[in-house]
Coordinates of C-alpha atoms and ligand atoms in Angstrom, one line a residue:
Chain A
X1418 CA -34.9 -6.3 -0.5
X1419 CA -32.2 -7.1 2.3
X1420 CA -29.7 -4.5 3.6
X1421 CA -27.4 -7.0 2.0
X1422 CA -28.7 -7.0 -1.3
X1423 CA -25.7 -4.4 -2.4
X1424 CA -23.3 -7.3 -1.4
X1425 CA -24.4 -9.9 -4.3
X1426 CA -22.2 -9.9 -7.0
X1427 CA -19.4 -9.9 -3.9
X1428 CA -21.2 -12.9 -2.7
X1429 CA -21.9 -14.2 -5.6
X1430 CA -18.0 -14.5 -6.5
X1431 CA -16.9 -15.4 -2.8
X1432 CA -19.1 -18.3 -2.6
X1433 CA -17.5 -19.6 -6.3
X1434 CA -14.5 -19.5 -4.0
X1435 CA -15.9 -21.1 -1.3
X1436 CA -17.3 -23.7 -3.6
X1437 CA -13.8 -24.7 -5.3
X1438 CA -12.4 -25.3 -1.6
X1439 CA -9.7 -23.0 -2.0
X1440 CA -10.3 -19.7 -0.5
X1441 CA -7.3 -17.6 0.4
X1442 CA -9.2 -15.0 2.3
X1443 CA -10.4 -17.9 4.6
X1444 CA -6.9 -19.1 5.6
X1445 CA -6.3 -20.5 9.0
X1446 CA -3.1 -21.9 10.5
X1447 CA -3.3 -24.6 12.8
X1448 CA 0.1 -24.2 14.1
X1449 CA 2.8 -21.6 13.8
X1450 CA 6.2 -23.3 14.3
X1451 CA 9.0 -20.4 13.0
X1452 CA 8.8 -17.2 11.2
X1453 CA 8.8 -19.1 8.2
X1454 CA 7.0 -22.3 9.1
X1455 CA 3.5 -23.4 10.0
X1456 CA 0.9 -26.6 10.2
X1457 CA -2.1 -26.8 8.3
X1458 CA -3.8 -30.4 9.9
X1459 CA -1.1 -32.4 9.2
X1460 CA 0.8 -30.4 6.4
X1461 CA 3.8 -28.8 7.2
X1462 CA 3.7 -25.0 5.2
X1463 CA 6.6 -23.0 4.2
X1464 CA 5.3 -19.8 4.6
X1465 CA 6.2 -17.1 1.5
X1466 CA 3.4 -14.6 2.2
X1467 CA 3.9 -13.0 5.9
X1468 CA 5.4 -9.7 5.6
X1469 CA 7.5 -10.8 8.2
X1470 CA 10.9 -9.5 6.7
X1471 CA 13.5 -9.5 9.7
X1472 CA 12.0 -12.7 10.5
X1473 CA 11.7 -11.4 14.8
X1474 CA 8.3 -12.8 15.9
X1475 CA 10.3 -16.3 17.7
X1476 CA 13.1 -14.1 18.9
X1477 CA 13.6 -15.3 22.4
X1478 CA 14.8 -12.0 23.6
X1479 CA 12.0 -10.1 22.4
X1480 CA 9.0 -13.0 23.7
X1481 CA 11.1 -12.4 27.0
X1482 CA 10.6 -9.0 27.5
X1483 CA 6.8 -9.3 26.0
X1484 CA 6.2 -11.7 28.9
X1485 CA 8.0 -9.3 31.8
X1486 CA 6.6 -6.3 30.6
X1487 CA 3.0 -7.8 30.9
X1488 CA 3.1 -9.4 33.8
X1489 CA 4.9 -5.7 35.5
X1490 CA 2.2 -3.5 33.4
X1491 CA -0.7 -5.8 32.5
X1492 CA -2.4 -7.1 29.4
X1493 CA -3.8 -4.2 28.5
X1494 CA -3.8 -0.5 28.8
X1495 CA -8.0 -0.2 29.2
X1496 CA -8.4 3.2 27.6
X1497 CA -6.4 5.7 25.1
X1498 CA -3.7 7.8 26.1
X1499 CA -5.9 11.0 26.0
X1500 CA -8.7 9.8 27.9
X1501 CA -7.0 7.5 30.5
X1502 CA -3.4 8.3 30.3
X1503 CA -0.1 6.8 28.6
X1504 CA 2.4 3.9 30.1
X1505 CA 5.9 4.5 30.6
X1506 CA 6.8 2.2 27.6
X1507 CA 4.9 4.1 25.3
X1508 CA 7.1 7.3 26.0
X1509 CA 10.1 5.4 25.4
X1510 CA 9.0 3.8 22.5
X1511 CA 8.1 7.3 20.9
X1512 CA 11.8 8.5 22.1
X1513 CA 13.8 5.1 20.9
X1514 CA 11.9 6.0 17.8
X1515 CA 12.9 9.9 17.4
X1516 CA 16.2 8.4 18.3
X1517 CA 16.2 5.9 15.5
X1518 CA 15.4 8.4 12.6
X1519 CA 17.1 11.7 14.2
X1520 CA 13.6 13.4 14.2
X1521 CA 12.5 16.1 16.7
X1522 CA 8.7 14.0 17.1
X1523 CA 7.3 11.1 17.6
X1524 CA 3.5 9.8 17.9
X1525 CA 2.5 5.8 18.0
X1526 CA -0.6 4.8 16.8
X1527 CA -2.6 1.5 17.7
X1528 CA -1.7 0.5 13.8
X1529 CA -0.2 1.4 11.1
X1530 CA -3.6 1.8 9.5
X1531 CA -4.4 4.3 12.2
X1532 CA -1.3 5.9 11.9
X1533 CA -2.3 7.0 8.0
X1534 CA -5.9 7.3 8.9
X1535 CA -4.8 10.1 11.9
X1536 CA -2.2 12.1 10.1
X1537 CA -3.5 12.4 6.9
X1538 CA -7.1 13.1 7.9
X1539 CA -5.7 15.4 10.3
X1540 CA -2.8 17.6 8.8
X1541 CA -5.1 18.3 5.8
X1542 CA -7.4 20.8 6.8
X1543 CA -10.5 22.3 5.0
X1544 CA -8.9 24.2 2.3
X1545 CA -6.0 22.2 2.2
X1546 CA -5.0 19.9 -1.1
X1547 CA -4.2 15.9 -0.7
X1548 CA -2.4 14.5 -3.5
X1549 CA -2.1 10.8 -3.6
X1550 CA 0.1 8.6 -5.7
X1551 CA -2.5 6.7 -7.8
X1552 CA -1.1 2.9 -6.1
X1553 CA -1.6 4.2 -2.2
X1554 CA -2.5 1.8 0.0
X1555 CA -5.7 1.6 1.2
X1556 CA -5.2 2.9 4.4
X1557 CA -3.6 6.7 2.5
X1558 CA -7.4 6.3 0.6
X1559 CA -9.1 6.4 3.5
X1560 CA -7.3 9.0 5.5
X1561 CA -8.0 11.4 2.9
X1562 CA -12.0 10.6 3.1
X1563 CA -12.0 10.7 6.5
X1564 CA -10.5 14.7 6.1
X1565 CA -12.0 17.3 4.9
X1566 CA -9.6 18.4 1.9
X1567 CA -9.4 18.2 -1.9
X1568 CA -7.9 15.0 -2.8
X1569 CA -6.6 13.9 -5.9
X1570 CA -4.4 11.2 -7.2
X1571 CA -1.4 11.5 -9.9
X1572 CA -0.1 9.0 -12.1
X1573 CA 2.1 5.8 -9.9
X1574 CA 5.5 7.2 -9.6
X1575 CA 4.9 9.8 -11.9
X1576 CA 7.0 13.2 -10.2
X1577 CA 5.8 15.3 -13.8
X1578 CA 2.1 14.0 -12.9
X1579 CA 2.6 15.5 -9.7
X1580 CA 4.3 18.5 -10.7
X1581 CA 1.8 19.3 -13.4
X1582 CA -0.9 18.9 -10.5
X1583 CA 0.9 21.2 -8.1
X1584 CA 1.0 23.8 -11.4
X1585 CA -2.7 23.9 -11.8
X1586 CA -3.0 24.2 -8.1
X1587 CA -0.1 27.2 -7.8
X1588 CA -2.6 30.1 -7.2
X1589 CA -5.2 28.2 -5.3
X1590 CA -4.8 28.9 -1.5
X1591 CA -4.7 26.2 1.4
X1592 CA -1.5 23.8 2.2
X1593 CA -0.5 21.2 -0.3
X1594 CA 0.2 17.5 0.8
X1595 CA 1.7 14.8 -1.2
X1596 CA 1.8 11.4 -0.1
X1597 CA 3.7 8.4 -1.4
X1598 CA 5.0 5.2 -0.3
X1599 CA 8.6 3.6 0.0
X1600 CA 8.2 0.1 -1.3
X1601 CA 4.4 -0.4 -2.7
X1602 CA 2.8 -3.7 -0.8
X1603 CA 1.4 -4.9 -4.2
X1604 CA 4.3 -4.8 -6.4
X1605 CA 7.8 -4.3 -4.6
X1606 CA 8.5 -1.1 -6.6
X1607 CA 10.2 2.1 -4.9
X1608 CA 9.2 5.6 -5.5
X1609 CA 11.6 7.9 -7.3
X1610 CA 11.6 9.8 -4.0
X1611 CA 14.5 12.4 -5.0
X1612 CA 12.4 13.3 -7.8
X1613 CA 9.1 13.5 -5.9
X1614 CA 11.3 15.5 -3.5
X1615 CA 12.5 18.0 -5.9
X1616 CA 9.0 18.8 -6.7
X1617 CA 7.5 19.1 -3.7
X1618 CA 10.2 21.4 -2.9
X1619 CA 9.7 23.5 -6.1
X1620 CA 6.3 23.9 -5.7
X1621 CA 6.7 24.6 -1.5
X1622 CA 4.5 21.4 -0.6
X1623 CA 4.6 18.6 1.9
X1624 CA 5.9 15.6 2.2
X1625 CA 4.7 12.2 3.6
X1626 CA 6.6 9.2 3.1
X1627 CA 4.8 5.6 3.9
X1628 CA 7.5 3.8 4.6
X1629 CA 5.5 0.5 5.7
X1630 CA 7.3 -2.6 3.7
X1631 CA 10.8 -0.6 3.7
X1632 CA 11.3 0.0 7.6
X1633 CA 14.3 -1.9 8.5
X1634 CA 14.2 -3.9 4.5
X1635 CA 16.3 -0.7 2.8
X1636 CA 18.7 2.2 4.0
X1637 CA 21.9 1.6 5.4
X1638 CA 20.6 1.6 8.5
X1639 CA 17.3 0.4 8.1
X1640 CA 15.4 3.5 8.0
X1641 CA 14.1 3.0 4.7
X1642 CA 13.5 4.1 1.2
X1643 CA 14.4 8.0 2.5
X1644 CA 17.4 7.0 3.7
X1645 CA 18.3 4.9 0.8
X1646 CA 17.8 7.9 -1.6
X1647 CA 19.5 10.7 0.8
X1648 CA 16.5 12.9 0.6
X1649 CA 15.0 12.1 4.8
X1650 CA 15.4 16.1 4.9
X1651 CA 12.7 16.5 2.4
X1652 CA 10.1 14.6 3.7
X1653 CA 8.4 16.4 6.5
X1654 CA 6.4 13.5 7.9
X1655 CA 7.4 8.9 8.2
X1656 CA 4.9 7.0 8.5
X1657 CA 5.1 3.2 9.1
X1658 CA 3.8 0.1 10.9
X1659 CA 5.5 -2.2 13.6
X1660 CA 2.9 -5.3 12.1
X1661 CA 5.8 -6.0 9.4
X1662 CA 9.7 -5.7 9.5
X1663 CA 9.4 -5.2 14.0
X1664 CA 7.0 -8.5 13.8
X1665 CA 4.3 -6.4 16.6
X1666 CA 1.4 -4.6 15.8
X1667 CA 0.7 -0.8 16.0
X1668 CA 1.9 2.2 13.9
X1669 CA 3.8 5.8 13.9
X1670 CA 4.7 9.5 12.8
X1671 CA 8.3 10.8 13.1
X1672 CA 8.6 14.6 12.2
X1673 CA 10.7 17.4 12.6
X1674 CA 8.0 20.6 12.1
X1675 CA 7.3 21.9 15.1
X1676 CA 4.0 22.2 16.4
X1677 CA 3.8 18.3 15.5
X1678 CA 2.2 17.6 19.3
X1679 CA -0.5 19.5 18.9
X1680 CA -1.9 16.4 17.1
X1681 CA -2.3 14.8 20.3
X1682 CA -5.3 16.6 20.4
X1683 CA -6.4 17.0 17.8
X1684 CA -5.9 13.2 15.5
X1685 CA -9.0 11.4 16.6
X1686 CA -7.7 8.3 15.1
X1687 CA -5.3 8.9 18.0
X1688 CA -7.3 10.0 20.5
X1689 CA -10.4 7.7 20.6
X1690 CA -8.7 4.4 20.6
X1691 CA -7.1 2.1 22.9
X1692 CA -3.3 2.4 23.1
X1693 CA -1.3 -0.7 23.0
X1694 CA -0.7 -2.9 25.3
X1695 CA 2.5 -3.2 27.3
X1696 CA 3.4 -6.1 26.0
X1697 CA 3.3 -5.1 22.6
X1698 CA 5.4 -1.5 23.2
X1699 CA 7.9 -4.0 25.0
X1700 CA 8.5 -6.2 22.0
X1701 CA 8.5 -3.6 19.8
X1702 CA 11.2 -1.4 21.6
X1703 CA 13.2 -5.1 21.5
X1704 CA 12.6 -5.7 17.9
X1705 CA 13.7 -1.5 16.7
X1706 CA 16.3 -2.6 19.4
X1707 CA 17.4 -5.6 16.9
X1708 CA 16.6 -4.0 13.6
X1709 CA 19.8 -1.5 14.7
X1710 CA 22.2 -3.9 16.2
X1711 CA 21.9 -6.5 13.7
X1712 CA 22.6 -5.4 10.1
X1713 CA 22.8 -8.9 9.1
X1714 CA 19.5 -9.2 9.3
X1715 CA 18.7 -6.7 6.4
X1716 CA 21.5 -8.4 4.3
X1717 CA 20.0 -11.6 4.2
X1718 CA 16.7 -10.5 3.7
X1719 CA 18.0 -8.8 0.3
X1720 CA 20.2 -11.8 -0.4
X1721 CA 16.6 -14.1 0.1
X1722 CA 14.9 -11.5 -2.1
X1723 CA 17.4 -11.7 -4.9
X1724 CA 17.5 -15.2 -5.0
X1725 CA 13.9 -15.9 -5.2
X1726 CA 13.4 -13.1 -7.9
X1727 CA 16.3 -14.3 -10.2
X1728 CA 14.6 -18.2 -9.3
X1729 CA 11.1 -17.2 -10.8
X1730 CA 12.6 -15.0 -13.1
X1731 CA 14.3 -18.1 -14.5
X1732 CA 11.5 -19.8 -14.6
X1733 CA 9.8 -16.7 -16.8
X1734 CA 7.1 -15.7 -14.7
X1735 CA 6.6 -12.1 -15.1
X1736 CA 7.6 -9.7 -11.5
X1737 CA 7.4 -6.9 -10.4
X1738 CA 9.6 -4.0 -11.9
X1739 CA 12.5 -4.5 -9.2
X1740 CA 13.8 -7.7 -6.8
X1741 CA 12.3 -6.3 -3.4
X1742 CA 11.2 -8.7 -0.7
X1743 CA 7.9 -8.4 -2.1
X1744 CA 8.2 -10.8 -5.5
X1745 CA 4.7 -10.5 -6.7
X1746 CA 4.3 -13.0 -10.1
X1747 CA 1.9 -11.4 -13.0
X1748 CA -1.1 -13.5 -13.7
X1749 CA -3.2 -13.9 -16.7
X1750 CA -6.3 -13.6 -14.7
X1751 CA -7.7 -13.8 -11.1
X1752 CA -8.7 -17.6 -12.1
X1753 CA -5.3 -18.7 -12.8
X1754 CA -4.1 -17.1 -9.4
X1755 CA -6.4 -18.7 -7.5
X1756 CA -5.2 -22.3 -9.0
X1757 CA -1.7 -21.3 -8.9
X1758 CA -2.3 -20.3 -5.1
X1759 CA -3.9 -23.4 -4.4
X1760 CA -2.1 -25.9 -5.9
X1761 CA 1.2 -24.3 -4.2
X1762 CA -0.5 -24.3 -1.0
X1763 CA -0.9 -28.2 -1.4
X1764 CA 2.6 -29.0 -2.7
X1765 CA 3.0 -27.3 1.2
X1766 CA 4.0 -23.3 0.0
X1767 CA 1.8 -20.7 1.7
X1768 CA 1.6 -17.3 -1.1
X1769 CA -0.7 -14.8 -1.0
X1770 CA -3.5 -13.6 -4.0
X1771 CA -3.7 -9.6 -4.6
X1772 CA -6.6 -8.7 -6.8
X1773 CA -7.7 -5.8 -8.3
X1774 CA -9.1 -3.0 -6.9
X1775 CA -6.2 -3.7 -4.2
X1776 CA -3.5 -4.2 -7.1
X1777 CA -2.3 -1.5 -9.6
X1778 CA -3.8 -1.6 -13.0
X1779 CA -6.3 -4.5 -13.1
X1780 CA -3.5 -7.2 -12.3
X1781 CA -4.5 -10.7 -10.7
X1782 CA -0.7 -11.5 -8.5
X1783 CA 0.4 -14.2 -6.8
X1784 CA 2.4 -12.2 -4.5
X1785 CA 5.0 -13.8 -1.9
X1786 CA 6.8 -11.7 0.5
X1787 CA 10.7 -13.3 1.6
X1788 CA 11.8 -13.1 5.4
X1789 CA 15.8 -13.6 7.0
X1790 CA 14.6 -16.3 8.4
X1791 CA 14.0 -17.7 5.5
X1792 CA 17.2 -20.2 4.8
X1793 CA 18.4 -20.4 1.0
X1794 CA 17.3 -23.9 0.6
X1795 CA 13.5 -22.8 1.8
X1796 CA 14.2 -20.2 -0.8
X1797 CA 15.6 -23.3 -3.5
X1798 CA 12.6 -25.5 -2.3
X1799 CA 9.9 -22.5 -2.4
X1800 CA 11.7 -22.2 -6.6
X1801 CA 11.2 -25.7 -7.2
X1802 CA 7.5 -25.8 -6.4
X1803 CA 6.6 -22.9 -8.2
X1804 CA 8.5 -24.9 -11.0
X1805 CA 6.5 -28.3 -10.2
X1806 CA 3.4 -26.4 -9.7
X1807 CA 3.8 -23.5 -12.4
X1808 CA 4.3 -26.4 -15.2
X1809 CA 1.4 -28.6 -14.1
X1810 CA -1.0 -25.8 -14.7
X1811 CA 1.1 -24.9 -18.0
X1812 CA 1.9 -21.7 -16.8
X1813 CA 5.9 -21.8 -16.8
X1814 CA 6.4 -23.3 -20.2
X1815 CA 3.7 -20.7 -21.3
X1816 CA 5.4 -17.6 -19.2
X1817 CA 8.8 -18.7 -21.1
X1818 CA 7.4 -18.6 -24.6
X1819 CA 5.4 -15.3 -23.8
X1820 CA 8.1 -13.4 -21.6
X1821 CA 9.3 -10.8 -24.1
X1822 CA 7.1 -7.9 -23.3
X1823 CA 6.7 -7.0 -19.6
X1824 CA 3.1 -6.5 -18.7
X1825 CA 3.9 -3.2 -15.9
X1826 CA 5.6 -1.1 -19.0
X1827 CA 2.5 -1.9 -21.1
X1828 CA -0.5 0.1 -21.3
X1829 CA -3.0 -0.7 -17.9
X1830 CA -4.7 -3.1 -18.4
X1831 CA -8.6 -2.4 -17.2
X1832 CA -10.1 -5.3 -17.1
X1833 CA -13.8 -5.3 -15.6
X1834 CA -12.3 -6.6 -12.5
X1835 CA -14.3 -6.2 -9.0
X1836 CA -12.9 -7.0 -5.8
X1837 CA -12.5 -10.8 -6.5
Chain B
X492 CA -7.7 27.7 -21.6
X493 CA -11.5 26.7 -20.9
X494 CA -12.5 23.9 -23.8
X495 CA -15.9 24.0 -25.0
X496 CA -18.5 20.9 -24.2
X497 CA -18.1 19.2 -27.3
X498 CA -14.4 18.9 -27.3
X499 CA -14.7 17.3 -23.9
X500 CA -17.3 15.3 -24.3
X501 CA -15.1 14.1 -26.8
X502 CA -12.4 13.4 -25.2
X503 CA -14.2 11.5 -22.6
X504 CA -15.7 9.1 -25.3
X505 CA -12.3 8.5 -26.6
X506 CA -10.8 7.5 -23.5
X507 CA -13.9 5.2 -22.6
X508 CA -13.2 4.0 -26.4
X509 CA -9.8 2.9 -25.4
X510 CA -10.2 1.5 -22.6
X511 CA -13.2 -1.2 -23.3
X512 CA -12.8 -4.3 -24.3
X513 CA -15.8 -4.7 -26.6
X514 CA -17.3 -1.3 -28.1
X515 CA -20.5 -0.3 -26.7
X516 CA -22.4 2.5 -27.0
X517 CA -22.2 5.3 -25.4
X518 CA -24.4 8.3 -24.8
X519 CA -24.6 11.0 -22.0
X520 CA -27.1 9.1 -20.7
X521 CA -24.8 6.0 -20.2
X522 CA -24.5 4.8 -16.7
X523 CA -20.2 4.6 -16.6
X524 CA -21.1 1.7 -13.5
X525 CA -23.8 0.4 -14.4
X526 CA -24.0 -0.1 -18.3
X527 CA -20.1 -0.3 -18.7
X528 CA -19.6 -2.1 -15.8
X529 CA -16.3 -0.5 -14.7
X530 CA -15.2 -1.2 -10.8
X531 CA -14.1 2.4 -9.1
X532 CA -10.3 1.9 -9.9
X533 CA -10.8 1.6 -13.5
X534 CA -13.2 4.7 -13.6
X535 CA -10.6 6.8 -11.6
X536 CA -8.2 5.6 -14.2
X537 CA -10.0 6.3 -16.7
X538 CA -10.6 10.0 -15.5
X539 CA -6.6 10.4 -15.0
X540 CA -6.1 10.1 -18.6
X541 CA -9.2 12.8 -19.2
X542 CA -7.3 15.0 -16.8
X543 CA -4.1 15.0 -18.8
X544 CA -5.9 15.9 -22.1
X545 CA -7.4 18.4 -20.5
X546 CA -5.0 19.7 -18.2
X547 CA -7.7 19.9 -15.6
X548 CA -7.3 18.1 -12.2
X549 CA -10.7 16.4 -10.6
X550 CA -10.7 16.0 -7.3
X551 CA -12.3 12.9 -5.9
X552 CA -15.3 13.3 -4.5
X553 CA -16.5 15.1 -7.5
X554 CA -15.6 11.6 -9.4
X555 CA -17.7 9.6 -7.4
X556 CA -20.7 11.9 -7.9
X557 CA -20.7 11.0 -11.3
X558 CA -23.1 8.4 -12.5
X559 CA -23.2 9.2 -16.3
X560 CA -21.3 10.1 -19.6
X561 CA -22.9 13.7 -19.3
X562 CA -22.3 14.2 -15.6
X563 CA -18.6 13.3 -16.3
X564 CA -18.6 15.8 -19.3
X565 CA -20.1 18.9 -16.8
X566 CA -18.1 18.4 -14.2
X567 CA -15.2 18.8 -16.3
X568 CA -16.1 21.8 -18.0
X569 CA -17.3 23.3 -14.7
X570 CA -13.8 22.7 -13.6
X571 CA -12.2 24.0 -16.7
X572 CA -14.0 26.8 -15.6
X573 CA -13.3 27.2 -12.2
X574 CA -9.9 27.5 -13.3
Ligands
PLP3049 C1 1.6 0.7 2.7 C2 0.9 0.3 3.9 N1 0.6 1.2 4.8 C3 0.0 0.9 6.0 C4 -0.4 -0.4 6.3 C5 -1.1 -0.7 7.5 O1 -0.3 -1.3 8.5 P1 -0.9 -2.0 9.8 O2 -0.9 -3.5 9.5 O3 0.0 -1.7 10.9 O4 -2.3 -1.5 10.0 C6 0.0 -1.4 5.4 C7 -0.2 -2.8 5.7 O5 -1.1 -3.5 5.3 C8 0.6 -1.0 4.2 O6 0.9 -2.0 3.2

């Protein structure tokens, strides 16, 4: 008996991986040329999987004031902003940030991972009720364990779930919370958030929006899936990451309810962690700074999302529900995404591989994520290897014959499936 | 409306039914983990669609402190009490 022992069928299956010398979890660049290129050894990559939607991380202005702002403040901050204080830049990033969404409150965490971790686990007290949509990311999962409330999850996207939850809970004391997500990582869907809204209103609940993979991607001004649907007055808490569409690292809270500071001292994901460095404030105040002043940038990050949906719809692979910079294709099982994966990383396309329990339903997907950087002939060339690729396995012939019923609006599929 | 133990357990074999590929069989003593060999996602799943026959909600910690057919079956009906 090891202490590893409960890790064996894992191991078992990642060392299968290993053994076919294509392991996605095991990635490592070489080189990172652009937002949307990279070297592998000698093999150029176009890269399809980086979550890297406005395309920012090579901006000159923003390395510029990454580089000044460390060399003025220093790598690192040494301590959290409880125990050893809080820059300058981190106050301005929390106001540029109440400025940006027209919120009263502000808090930035060390990630976006954090940032869920600390305001869920913390907002939901003892007696109070979580309710999660069913898809959450893992991050919404494990804020509510690391709390101390009733959690349960309703059906994805599913405001009558939810409303039927709230019902049984009407006469049950203690604070409800709902929490849902703009655009879900593993799919690309949107949450009928004017419907969630009405519900949570109805029933006199709270509101968290995730709005991770749809900061600066949808809204007319970038501020995401809220603002898109006209409801940002009904949700009572934003949540989102800087490590996607602002190309930095760290996360945040915006709010309006008063009282919202008092989780200074209170969020322990907060308080018992390094802030972020200088640096990192500095580019990320550049990059908000960017995401408002240049429109344009959203634009053709739709544009590059429509294009490569309608290209692999075309080729009758089965997406996601909606075109969304995250164009995840269906696979039959996790086998077929790992060949798929591999054989498009060798044609020279990096993707990603989502398995189940990560994806919704039991799916294997070989999810890519689009950037405006990306030009519309990497989008063309990214099409035709998926075409090259998806027919040398048989997959696109296959996918065209099969396409008539779309897997999502099926029953769930459960397969047996484990992390791998 | 509080269901009695028979309906539920009932219910819970149905849904387990539906949901496997091959049919197995199933007893209170059946390990929902172990025996059926059904990751945590799939077992919450499973439980969602219990909950909407039974218009019960579980909340989930009490899911993962099920092991079994049977403990599944009294911690719904001590719910369905509760309530
Ligand atoms: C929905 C969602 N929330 C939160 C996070 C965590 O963000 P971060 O990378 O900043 O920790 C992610 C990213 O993986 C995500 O997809």
């Amino acid at each position: 008996m090891s202490l590893f022992d409960k890790f064996k069928p894992l191991s078992a299956q990642y060392t299968r991986l290993e053994a076919s010398g294509a392991n996605p979890f095991a990635i490592a660049f070489d080189r990172v040329l652009s937002p949307t290129e990279a070297m592998i050894g000698d093999s150029r990559i176009l890269l399809l999987g980086t979550n890297n939607y406005l395309g920012l991380t090579y901006d000159t202005n923003i390395i510029a004031k990454t580089i000044e702002t460390t060399q003025a403040f220093g790598t690192g901050t040494t301590g959290s902003r409880i125990a050893n204080g809080s820059y300058d830049g981190h106050k301005k990033l929390e106001r540029a940030l109440k400025d940006f969404y027209g919120r009263k409150y502000a808090m930035v965490f060390s990630t976006g991972y954090q940032a869920n971790l600390g305001i869920i686990s913390t907002l939901a007290g003892k007696n109070d009720h979580l309710l999660l949509d069913a898809d959450s990311h893992a991050s919404i999962y494990d804020g509510s364990r690391l709390g101390h409330a009733q959690v349960t999850r309703f059906r994805h996207n599913d405001p009558n779930d939810l409303h039927k939850r709230l019902r049984r809970l009407a006469d049950v004391p203690g604070d409800k919370i709902v929490v849902v997500e703009g655009i879900y990582s593993m799919l690309g869907d949107t949450a009928p958030l004017r419907e969630f809204a009405q519900v949570k209103r109805e029933w006199g609940a709270y509101l968290i929006v995730d709005e991770a993979h749809s900061l600066g991607v949808l809204g007319e001004t970038g501020r995401g899936l809220a603002e898109m649907q006209n409801v940002e007055s009904e949700v009572d808490f934003v949540v989102g990451t800087f490590s996607k569409s602002l190309g930095s690292v760290g996360g945040f809270c915006v709010s309006n309810l008063d009282d919202f500071d008092i989780l200074r001292v209170a969020c322990r994901p907060y308080m018992f962690t390094a802030s972020l460095p200088p640096g990192v404030i500095a580019a990320t105040m550049e990059a908000l700074h960017q995401l408002r002043m240049r429109p344009e940038l959203r634009l053709r990050l739709i544009e590059n999302a429509r294009r490569l949906y309608a290209g692999l719809t075309g080729l009758g692979f089965c997406l996601g529900p909606e075109p969304s910079p995250v164009v995840s294709a269906i696979m039959p099982d996790p086998e077929t995404a790992f060949a798929l994966w591999s054989d498009l990383l060798k044609a020279g396309l990096y993707t990603n591989v989502s398995l189940p329990p990560a994806t919704p339903n039991g799916l294997a997907l070989l999810r890519s994520s689009v950037s405006a950087a990306h030009t519309p002939q990497q989008i063309d060339h990214a099409i035709a290897l998926f075409e090259r690729t998806g027919r040398a396995l048989g997959l696109v012939a296959a996918f065209t014959a099969a396409h008539t019923s779309h897997p999502i609006a099926a029953s769930p599929s459960l397969s047996g499936a484990s992390l791998m | 409306m509080n269901e009695s133990a028979d309906y539920i357990q009932t219910v819970v074999t149905a849904a387990l039914r539906g949901l496997l590929p091959v049919p197995a069989e199933l007893s209170d003593s059946t390990n929902i983990v172990r025996d059926l060999g059904l990751d945590s996602v799939t077992v919450m799943d499973f439980v969602m669609e219990t909950e909407e026959r039974l218009d019960v909600s579980v909340p989930l910690d009490r899911i993962s402190a099920v092991e079994t057919i049977g403990d599944l079956v009294a911690t719904l009906y001590d719910l369905e009490c509760e309530s």
